PDB file of C-alpha atoms in Angstrom:
ATOM      1  CA  GLY A   6    -179.960 177.039-140.512  1.00 79.00           C
ATOM      2  CA  LEU A   7    -183.381 178.248-139.867  1.00 87.00           C
ATOM      3  CA  THR A   8    -185.637 178.132-136.744  1.00 90.00           C
ATOM      4  CA  GLN A   9    -189.557 177.536-136.341  1.00 90.00           C
ATOM      5  CA  GLN A  10    -189.475 180.441-135.157  1.00 90.00           C
ATOM      6  CA  GLN A  11    -187.517 182.400-138.097  1.00 92.00           C
ATOM      7  CA  VAL A  12    -189.598 180.171-140.524  1.00 93.00           C
ATOM      8  CA  LEU A  13    -193.051 181.389-139.382  1.00 93.00           C
ATOM      9  CA  THR A  14    -191.800 185.090-138.544  1.00 94.00           C
ATOM     10  CA  PHE A  15    -191.577 184.992-142.790  1.00 96.00           C
ATOM     11  CA  VAL A  16    -194.127 183.275-144.204  1.00 96.00           C
ATOM     12  CA  VAL A  17    -197.089 185.109-141.881  1.00 96.00           C
ATOM     13  CA  THR A  18    -195.384 188.528-142.391  1.00 96.00           C
ATOM     14  CA  TRP A  19    -195.639 187.382-146.439  1.00 97.00           C
ATOM     15  CA  VAL A  20    -198.448 186.144-146.652  1.00 97.00           C
ATOM     16  CA  ALA A  21    -199.867 188.858-144.790  1.00 97.00           C
ATOM     17  CA  TYR A  22    -198.302 191.329-146.780  1.00 97.00           C
ATOM     18  CA  VAL A  23    -199.416 189.793-150.072  1.00 97.00           C
ATOM     19  CA  ALA A  24    -202.964 190.075-148.769  1.00 97.00           C
ATOM     20  CA  VAL A  25    -202.863 193.561-148.056  1.00 97.00           C
ATOM     21  CA  TYR A  26    -201.299 193.886-152.085  1.00 95.00           C
ATOM     22  CA  ILE A  27    -203.986 192.138-153.047  1.00 97.00           C
ATOM     23  CA  ALA A  28    -206.204 194.623-151.039  1.00 96.00           C
ATOM     24  CA  ARG A  29    -204.698 197.437-152.731  1.00 94.00           C
ATOM     25  CA  LYS A  30    -205.812 196.545-156.328  1.00 94.00           C
ATOM     26  CA  PRO A  31    -209.875 196.472-156.912  1.00 96.00           C
ATOM     27  CA  VAL A  32    -210.596 200.226-157.297  1.00 96.00           C
ATOM     28  CA  SER A  33    -208.018 200.701-160.326  1.00 95.00           C
ATOM     29  CA  VAL A  34    -209.881 197.532-162.208  1.00 96.00           C
ATOM     30  CA  THR A  35    -213.013 198.214-160.923  1.00 97.00           C
ATOM     31  CA  LYS A  36    -212.436 201.322-162.370  1.00 97.00           C
ATOM     32  CA  PRO A  37    -215.205 201.947-165.269  1.00 96.00           C
ATOM     33  CA  SER A  38    -217.590 199.831-163.387  1.00 96.00           C
ATOM     34  CA  LEU A  39    -217.768 202.263-160.380  1.00 96.00           C
ATOM     35  CA  GLN A  40    -218.034 205.506-162.995  1.00 96.00           C
ATOM     36  CA  HIS A  41    -220.806 203.489-165.075  1.00 95.00           C
ATOM     37  CA  GLU A  42    -222.414 201.567-162.440  1.00 95.00           C
ATOM     38  CA  LEU A  43    -222.426 204.453-159.825  1.00 96.00           C
ATOM     39  CA  GLY A  44    -222.614 207.558-162.166  1.00 96.00           C
ATOM     40  CA  LEU A  45    -218.981 208.297-160.542  1.00 96.00           C
ATOM     41  CA  THR A  46    -217.074 211.270-162.478  1.00 96.00           C
ATOM     42  CA  THR A  47    -213.436 210.652-163.410  1.00 96.00           C
ATOM     43  CA  ALA A  48    -212.614 213.458-160.363  1.00 96.00           C
ATOM     44  CA  THR A  49    -214.240 211.390-158.159  1.00 97.00           C
ATOM     45  CA  LEU A  50    -212.283 208.235-158.531  1.00 96.00           C
ATOM     46  CA  GLY A  51    -209.190 210.434-158.263  1.00 96.00           C
ATOM     47  CA  SER A  52    -210.766 211.519-154.848  1.00 97.00           C
ATOM     48  CA  ILE A  53    -210.590 208.056-153.363  1.00 97.00           C
ATOM     49  CA  ASP A  54    -206.905 207.905-154.798  1.00 96.00           C
ATOM     50  CA  THR A  55    -206.155 210.536-152.891  1.00 95.00           C
ATOM     51  CA  ALA A  56    -207.672 209.360-149.643  1.00 97.00           C
ATOM     52  CA  PHE A  57    -206.078 206.314-149.681  1.00 96.00           C
ATOM     53  CA  LEU A  58    -202.554 207.561-150.315  1.00 94.00           C
ATOM     54  CA  ILE A  59    -202.883 210.809-148.408  1.00 95.00           C
ATOM     55  CA  MET A  60    -204.227 208.457-145.112  1.00 96.00           C
ATOM     56  CA  TYR A  61    -201.390 205.342-145.701  1.00 94.00           C
ATOM     57  CA  THR A  62    -198.998 208.368-145.460  1.00 91.00           C
ATOM     58  CA  CYS A  63    -200.299 208.669-142.255  1.00 93.00           C
ATOM     59  CA  GLY A  64    -200.822 205.110-141.511  1.00 93.00           C
ATOM     60  CA  SER A  65    -197.248 204.626-142.190  1.00 89.00           C
ATOM     61  CA  PHE A  66    -196.128 206.849-139.348  1.00 85.00           C
ATOM     62  CA  ALA A  67    -198.994 205.846-136.726  1.00 88.00           C
ATOM     63  CA  GLY A  68    -198.934 202.571-137.307  1.00 86.00           C
ATOM     64  CA  GLY A  69    -194.890 202.345-137.126  1.00 81.00           C
ATOM     65  CA  ARG A  70    -194.981 203.865-133.855  1.00 84.00           C
ATOM     66  CA  LEU A  71    -198.136 201.063-132.580  1.00 87.00           C
ATOM     67  CA  GLY A  72    -196.049 198.383-133.706  1.00 86.00           C
ATOM     68  CA  ASP A  73    -193.402 199.496-131.234  1.00 84.00           C
ATOM     69  CA  ILE A  74    -195.401 200.067-128.084  1.00 87.00           C
ATOM     70  CA  PHE A  75    -198.012 197.522-128.546  1.00 89.00           C
ATOM     71  CA  GLY A  76    -196.307 194.994-130.485  1.00 90.00           C
ATOM     72  CA  GLU A  77    -196.064 194.131-134.081  1.00 92.00           C
ATOM     73  CA  ARG A  78    -198.299 190.824-133.685  1.00 94.00           C
ATOM     74  CA  LEU A  79    -201.906 193.135-132.167  1.00 94.00           C
ATOM     75  CA  ALA A  80    -200.636 195.482-134.697  1.00 94.00           C
ATOM     76  CA  ILE A  81    -200.436 193.596-137.809  1.00 96.00           C
ATOM     77  CA  GLY A  82    -203.643 191.651-136.611  1.00 96.00           C
ATOM     78  CA  LEU A  83    -205.765 194.635-135.970  1.00 96.00           C
ATOM     79  CA  ALA A  84    -204.580 196.732-139.435  1.00 96.00           C
ATOM     80  CA  LEU A  85    -205.758 193.674-141.169  1.00 97.00           C
ATOM     81  CA  LEU A  86    -209.210 192.929-139.463  1.00 97.00           C
ATOM     82  CA  GLY A  87    -209.628 196.736-139.928  1.00 96.00           C
ATOM     83  CA  ASN A  88    -208.726 196.607-143.275  1.00 97.00           C
ATOM     84  CA  ALA A  89    -210.446 193.618-143.946  1.00 97.00           C
ATOM     85  CA  ALA A  90    -213.879 196.330-142.583  1.00 97.00           C
ATOM     86  CA  GLY A  91    -212.814 198.841-144.706  1.00 97.00           C
ATOM     87  CA  CYS A  92    -213.082 196.447-148.317  1.00 97.00           C
ATOM     88  CA  ALA A  93    -216.745 194.841-146.611  1.00 97.00           C
ATOM     89  CA  VAL A  94    -217.935 198.862-146.139  1.00 97.00           C
ATOM     90  CA  PHE A  95    -216.566 199.743-150.038  1.00 97.00           C
ATOM     91  CA  ALA A  96    -217.887 196.997-151.482  1.00 97.00           C
ATOM     92  CA  ALA A  97    -221.492 197.661-150.270  1.00 97.00           C
ATOM     93  CA  SER A  98    -220.987 201.594-150.395  1.00 96.00           C
ATOM     94  CA  SER A  99    -223.354 203.267-153.254  1.00 95.00           C
ATOM     95  CA  SER A 100    -222.583 207.259-152.380  1.00 96.00           C
ATOM     96  CA  ALA A 101    -219.175 208.489-153.509  1.00 96.00           C
ATOM     97  CA  GLY A 102    -218.883 209.768-149.299  1.00 97.00           C
ATOM     98  CA  MET A 103    -218.807 206.343-148.273  1.00 97.00           C
ATOM     99  CA  LEU A 104    -216.563 205.449-150.955  1.00 97.00           C
ATOM    100  CA  VAL A 105    -213.947 207.839-150.544  1.00 98.00           C
ATOM    101  CA  PHE A 106    -213.971 207.416-146.350  1.00 97.00           C
ATOM    102  CA  SER A 107    -214.022 203.390-146.277  1.00 97.00           C
ATOM    103  CA  TRP A 108    -210.784 203.672-148.967  1.00 97.00           C
ATOM    104  CA  GLY A 109    -209.312 205.639-146.487  1.00 97.00           C
ATOM    105  CA  LEU A 110    -209.785 204.013-144.165  1.00 97.00           C
ATOM    106  CA  CYS A 111    -208.380 201.217-146.005  1.00 97.00           C
ATOM    107  CA  GLY A 112    -205.271 203.118-146.515  1.00 96.00           C
ATOM    108  CA  LEU A 113    -204.788 204.327-143.037  1.00 96.00           C
ATOM    109  CA  LEU A 114    -204.814 200.772-142.034  1.00 96.00           C
ATOM    110  CA  GLN A 115    -202.153 199.288-144.146  1.00 96.00           C
ATOM    111  CA  GLY A 116    -199.651 202.493-143.761  1.00 94.00           C
ATOM    112  CA  GLY A 117    -199.155 200.350-141.013  1.00 93.00           C
ATOM    113  CA  VAL A 118    -198.035 196.626-141.699  1.00 95.00           C
ATOM    114  CA  TYR A 119    -195.790 197.083-143.605  1.00 94.00           C
ATOM    115  CA  PRO A 120    -193.412 199.384-140.553  1.00 92.00           C
ATOM    116  CA  CYS A 121    -194.667 196.555-138.841  1.00 94.00           C
ATOM    117  CA  CYS A 122    -193.318 193.609-140.652  1.00 94.00           C
ATOM    118  CA  LEU A 123    -190.235 194.884-140.864  1.00 92.00           C
ATOM    119  CA  LYS A 124    -190.153 195.171-137.317  1.00 91.00           C
ATOM    120  CA  ALA A 125    -191.315 191.420-137.078  1.00 93.00           C
ATOM    121  CA  LEU A 126    -188.056 190.306-139.267  1.00 93.00           C
ATOM    122  CA  GLY A 127    -185.682 192.186-137.549  1.00 90.00           C
ATOM    123  CA  ALA A 128    -186.575 190.863-134.226  1.00 89.00           C
ATOM    124  CA  SER A 129    -186.029 187.442-135.578  1.00 90.00           C
ATOM    125  CA  PHE A 130    -183.080 187.499-137.849  1.00 91.00           C
ATOM    126  CA  PRO A 131    -179.830 188.673-137.462  1.00 90.00           C
ATOM    127  CA  GLN A 132    -178.715 191.918-138.681  1.00 86.00           C
ATOM    128  CA  THR A 133    -175.769 190.571-140.992  1.00 88.00           C
ATOM    129  CA  ARG A 134    -178.560 189.052-142.711  1.00 89.00           C
ATOM    130  CA  MET A 135    -181.501 191.944-143.266  1.00 90.00           C
ATOM    131  CA  GLY A 136    -180.271 192.193-147.098  1.00 90.00           C
ATOM    132  CA  SER A 137    -181.229 188.988-148.179  1.00 92.00           C
ATOM    133  CA  VAL A 138    -184.275 187.995-146.257  1.00 93.00           C
ATOM    134  CA  THR A 139    -185.717 191.797-146.976  1.00 93.00           C
ATOM    135  CA  GLY A 140    -185.185 191.233-150.439  1.00 94.00           C
ATOM    136  CA  LEU A 141    -186.847 188.060-151.357  1.00 95.00           C
ATOM    137  CA  TRP A 142    -189.653 188.894-148.746  1.00 96.00           C
ATOM    138  CA  CYS A 143    -190.404 192.391-150.608  1.00 94.00           C
ATOM    139  CA  THR A 144    -191.635 189.445-153.333  1.00 96.00           C
ATOM    140  CA  ALA A 145    -194.635 189.733-151.789  1.00 96.00           C
ATOM    141  CA  HIS A 146    -195.202 193.034-153.089  1.00 93.00           C
ATOM    142  CA  TYR A 147    -195.086 191.726-156.614  1.00 92.00           C
ATOM    143  CA  THR A 148    -196.925 188.448-155.931  1.00 96.00           C
ATOM    144  CA  GLY A 149    -199.501 190.268-154.394  1.00 95.00           C
ATOM    145  CA  GLY A 150    -199.717 192.684-157.535  1.00 93.00           C
ATOM    146  CA  VAL A 151    -200.614 190.317-160.132  1.00 94.00           C
ATOM    147  CA  ALA A 152    -202.740 188.317-157.809  1.00 96.00           C
ATOM    148  CA  GLY A 153    -204.939 191.300-156.803  1.00 95.00           C
ATOM    149  CA  ASN A 154    -205.380 192.257-160.348  1.00 95.00           C
ATOM    150  CA  LEU A 155    -206.212 188.899-161.694  1.00 96.00           C
ATOM    151  CA  LEU A 156    -208.669 188.218-158.840  1.00 96.00           C
ATOM    152  CA  ALA A 157    -210.278 191.670-159.540  1.00 96.00           C
ATOM    153  CA  ALA A 158    -210.586 191.225-162.577  1.00 96.00           C
ATOM    154  CA  ALA A 159    -211.988 187.347-162.459  1.00 96.00           C
ATOM    155  CA  ALA A 160    -214.678 188.930-159.845  1.00 95.00           C
ATOM    156  CA  LEU A 161    -215.806 191.065-162.597  1.00 94.00           C
ATOM    157  CA  SER A 162    -218.331 188.917-163.972  1.00 92.00           C
ATOM    158  CA  ARG A 163    -219.979 188.517-160.873  1.00 94.00           C
ATOM    159  CA  GLY A 164    -220.542 192.430-160.381  1.00 95.00           C
ATOM    160  CA  TRP A 165    -217.829 194.855-159.087  1.00 96.00           C
ATOM    161  CA  ARG A 166    -218.682 194.138-155.486  1.00 97.00           C
ATOM    162  CA  LEU A 167    -217.105 190.959-155.498  1.00 97.00           C
ATOM    163  CA  ALA A 168    -213.980 192.110-155.832  1.00 97.00           C
ATOM    164  CA  PHE A 169    -213.969 193.740-152.713  1.00 97.00           C
ATOM    165  CA  VAL A 170    -215.697 190.819-150.995  1.00 97.00           C
ATOM    166  CA  THR A 171    -213.142 188.567-151.860  1.00 96.00           C
ATOM    167  CA  PRO A 172    -209.748 190.489-150.515  1.00 97.00           C
ATOM    168  CA  ALA A 173    -211.892 190.963-146.908  1.00 97.00           C
ATOM    169  CA  VAL A 174    -212.553 187.351-146.739  1.00 97.00           C
ATOM    170  CA  LEU A 175    -208.395 187.081-147.356  1.00 97.00           C
ATOM    171  CA  LEU A 176    -207.147 189.418-144.869  1.00 97.00           C
ATOM    172  CA  LEU A 177    -209.872 188.149-142.064  1.00 97.00           C
ATOM    173  CA  THR A 178    -208.429 184.879-142.707  1.00 97.00           C
ATOM    174  CA  CYS A 179    -204.503 186.186-142.396  1.00 97.00           C
ATOM    175  CA  ALA A 180    -205.389 188.500-139.281  1.00 97.00           C
ATOM    176  CA  LEU A 181    -206.300 185.333-137.654  1.00 96.00           C
ATOM    177  CA  LEU A 182    -203.022 183.326-138.965  1.00 95.00           C
ATOM    178  CA  VAL A 183    -201.068 186.517-137.660  1.00 96.00           C
ATOM    179  CA  PHE A 184    -202.634 186.250-134.167  1.00 95.00           C
ATOM    180  CA  SER A 185    -202.462 182.699-133.872  1.00 94.00           C
ATOM    181  CA  LEU A 186    -198.200 182.111-135.394  1.00 92.00           C
ATOM    182  CA  LEU A 187    -196.564 185.735-135.616  1.00 91.00           C
ATOM    183  CA  SER A 188    -194.272 185.834-132.322  1.00 82.00           C
ATOM    184  CA  SER A 189    -194.155 189.219-131.121  1.00 70.00           C
ATOM    185  CA  SER A 190    -192.046 191.799-128.954  1.00 60.00           C
ATOM    186  CA  ILE A 191    -193.782 192.696-126.380  1.00 48.00           C
ATOM    187  CA  PRO A 192    -193.055 196.314-124.776  1.00 45.00           C
ATOM    188  CA  SER A 193    -191.861 195.777-120.919  1.00 41.00           C
ATOM    189  CA  VAL A 194    -193.302 197.906-117.747  1.00 40.00           C
ATOM    190  CA  THR A 195    -191.766 200.071-115.069  1.00 44.00           C
ATOM    191  CA  SER A 196    -192.443 199.926-111.993  1.00 42.00           C
ATOM    192  CA  LYS A 197    -194.373 202.832-112.759  1.00 47.00           C
ATOM    193  CA  GLY A 198    -195.877 201.888-114.808  1.00 42.00           C
ATOM    194  CA  ASP A 199    -194.760 202.952-118.197  1.00 44.00           C
ATOM    195  CA  LEU A 200    -194.951 201.572-121.310  1.00 41.00           C
ATOM    196  CA  ILE A 201    -191.175 201.119-122.658  1.00 43.00           C
ATOM    197  CA  PRO A 202    -191.482 200.546-126.595  1.00 45.00           C
ATOM    198  CA  ALA A 203    -189.751 196.596-127.618  1.00 46.00           C
ATOM    199  CA  ASP A 204    -186.917 197.183-129.688  1.00 45.00           C
ATOM    200  CA  PHE A 205    -184.616 194.541-129.901  1.00 44.00           C
ATOM    201  CA  SER A 206    -181.065 194.145-131.580  1.00 44.00           C
ATOM    202  CA  SER A 207    -179.438 191.319-133.764  1.00 43.00           C
ATOM    203  CA  ASN A 208    -177.781 189.780-130.276  1.00 46.00           C
ATOM    204  CA  GLY A 209    -181.736 189.572-128.757  1.00 45.00           C
ATOM    205  CA  ARG A 210    -180.789 192.081-126.262  1.00 45.00           C
ATOM    206  CA  GLN A 211    -183.271 194.509-125.523  1.00 46.00           C
ATOM    207  CA  ALA A 212    -182.403 198.045-127.191  1.00 51.00           C
ATOM    208  CA  PRO A 213    -183.136 202.091-126.730  1.00 53.00           C
ATOM    209  CA  ALA A 214    -186.457 202.984-128.383  1.00 55.00           C
ATOM    210  CA  PHE A 215    -185.445 205.073-132.170  1.00 60.00           C
ATOM    211  CA  SER A 216    -187.555 208.095-132.095  1.00 65.00           C
ATOM    212  CA  MET A 217    -188.764 209.530-134.667  1.00 65.00           C
ATOM    213  CA  ALA A 218    -186.500 212.895-134.133  1.00 75.00           C
ATOM    214  CA  GLN A 219    -183.850 210.374-134.542  1.00 76.00           C
ATOM    215  CA  ALA A 220    -185.051 208.875-137.740  1.00 72.00           C
ATOM    216  CA  PHE A 221    -185.342 212.439-139.393  1.00 75.00           C
ATOM    217  CA  ARG A 222    -181.426 213.185-138.493  1.00 78.00           C
ATOM    218  CA  ILE A 223    -180.308 210.107-140.552  1.00 80.00           C
ATOM    219  CA  PRO A 224    -177.543 210.858-142.684  1.00 78.00           C
ATOM    220  CA  GLN A 225    -179.019 211.476-146.575  1.00 81.00           C
ATOM    221  CA  ILE A 226    -182.903 210.282-145.334  1.00 82.00           C
ATOM    222  CA  PHE A 227    -184.302 213.170-147.248  1.00 82.00           C
ATOM    223  CA  ASN A 228    -182.259 213.106-150.560  1.00 85.00           C
ATOM    224  CA  ILE A 229    -183.704 209.111-150.336  1.00 86.00           C
ATOM    225  CA  GLY A 230    -187.017 209.862-149.355  1.00 84.00           C
ATOM    226  CA  PHE A 231    -187.267 212.919-152.173  1.00 85.00           C
ATOM    227  CA  SER A 232    -185.943 210.584-154.838  1.00 88.00           C
ATOM    228  CA  TYR A 233    -188.415 207.673-153.612  1.00 85.00           C
ATOM    229  CA  PHE A 234    -190.732 210.280-154.275  1.00 86.00           C
ATOM    230  CA  PHE A 235    -190.664 210.361-158.122  1.00 89.00           C
ATOM    231  CA  VAL A 236    -190.612 206.554-158.488  1.00 89.00           C
ATOM    232  CA  LYS A 237    -193.881 206.474-156.374  1.00 84.00           C
ATOM    233  CA  LEU A 238    -195.287 208.977-158.584  1.00 87.00           C
ATOM    234  CA  VAL A 239    -194.936 207.176-161.580  1.00 89.00           C
ATOM    235  CA  ARG A 240    -195.572 203.380-160.195  1.00 85.00           C
ATOM    236  CA  TYR A 241    -198.905 204.924-158.359  1.00 86.00           C
ATOM    237  CA  SER A 242    -200.185 207.030-161.109  1.00 88.00           C
ATOM    238  CA  ILE A 243    -199.983 203.776-163.491  1.00 89.00           C
ATOM    239  CA  MET A 244    -201.089 201.102-161.027  1.00 89.00           C
ATOM    240  CA  PHE A 245    -204.422 203.379-160.312  1.00 92.00           C
ATOM    241  CA  TRP A 246    -205.187 204.528-163.766  1.00 95.00           C
ATOM    242  CA  LEU A 247    -203.590 202.075-166.519  1.00 95.00           C
ATOM    243  CA  PRO A 248    -206.696 199.734-166.214  1.00 95.00           C
ATOM    244  CA  TYR A 249    -208.708 202.742-166.897  1.00 96.00           C
ATOM    245  CA  TYR A 250    -206.751 204.082-169.563  1.00 95.00           C
ATOM    246  CA  LEU A 251    -206.483 200.605-171.551  1.00 96.00           C
ATOM    247  CA  VAL A 252    -210.873 200.666-171.469  1.00 96.00           C
ATOM    248  CA  GLN A 253    -211.060 204.163-172.176  1.00 94.00           C
ATOM    249  CA  GLU A 254    -208.329 204.718-174.873  1.00 95.00           C
ATOM    250  CA  HIS A 255    -207.534 201.370-176.314  1.00 95.00           C
ATOM    251  CA  GLY A 256    -211.250 199.369-176.169  1.00 95.00           C
ATOM    252  CA  PHE A 257    -210.259 196.907-173.810  1.00 96.00           C
ATOM    253  CA  SER A 258    -213.112 195.161-171.850  1.00 95.00           C
ATOM    254  CA  GLU A 259    -212.592 195.787-168.581  1.00 95.00           C
ATOM    255  CA  GLU A 260    -211.494 191.853-167.909  1.00 95.00           C
ATOM    256  CA  ALA A 261    -209.360 192.013-170.060  1.00 96.00           C
ATOM    257  CA  ALA A 262    -207.604 195.665-168.887  1.00 95.00           C
ATOM    258  CA  GLY A 263    -207.518 193.733-165.022  1.00 95.00           C
ATOM    259  CA  TYR A 264    -205.538 191.131-166.777  1.00 95.00           C
ATOM    260  CA  ALA A 265    -202.778 192.915-168.874  1.00 94.00           C
ATOM    261  CA  SER A 266    -202.282 195.857-166.687  1.00 88.00           C
TER     262      SER A 266
END
């Protein structure tokens, strides 16, 4: 059976990542409103997406490492709080520069949540069960994606800014849940005051920290990454632009495009 800690870790990280995915969807759904109300060009809309993805990549490296050093609870909680602030700033902004900046900030903070969630799962479940656990946990991607489109489309009747306020409130709530309920692998401190990143093996004993250089020496890592690049290329092209395409080319209303996509 499952322990209480395992259940809490799974549920809290799953809900947190659903919230992250919900917060990722409003820009794609509200693109027509952003263009119409703020006079943004298609190139500027693309720049908002590009800023998010570039900073997301940076956050994936930095956020995962911060989780190793400070523990996943602190890393995930602070990322959710910062992401909530980024969504709020986006909702309050009207200039292209601030929209690009705030959405890039959201990308940076969201990037670190995924590796930290996996670290929390790995510290709670034995390695022999991680395949099934991770497979079930990854339903957060699809749940959050569908919910994000539905919430953003529903908010459009009261203006595009509400589509960003809603996930900001949700992220804030999830951050409080993470700080309250998620256990964390806290790094130990040597007699000299140096931090030893927390990393636990399946038997619960502390294992040596896994460096980025070691990760790059994993066989086939570049082949897998190269293949996954094209999966992501297609995925994000559709995810970020399908609602806009439906409005511009097929005459959908903005709300209908959000629901359909």
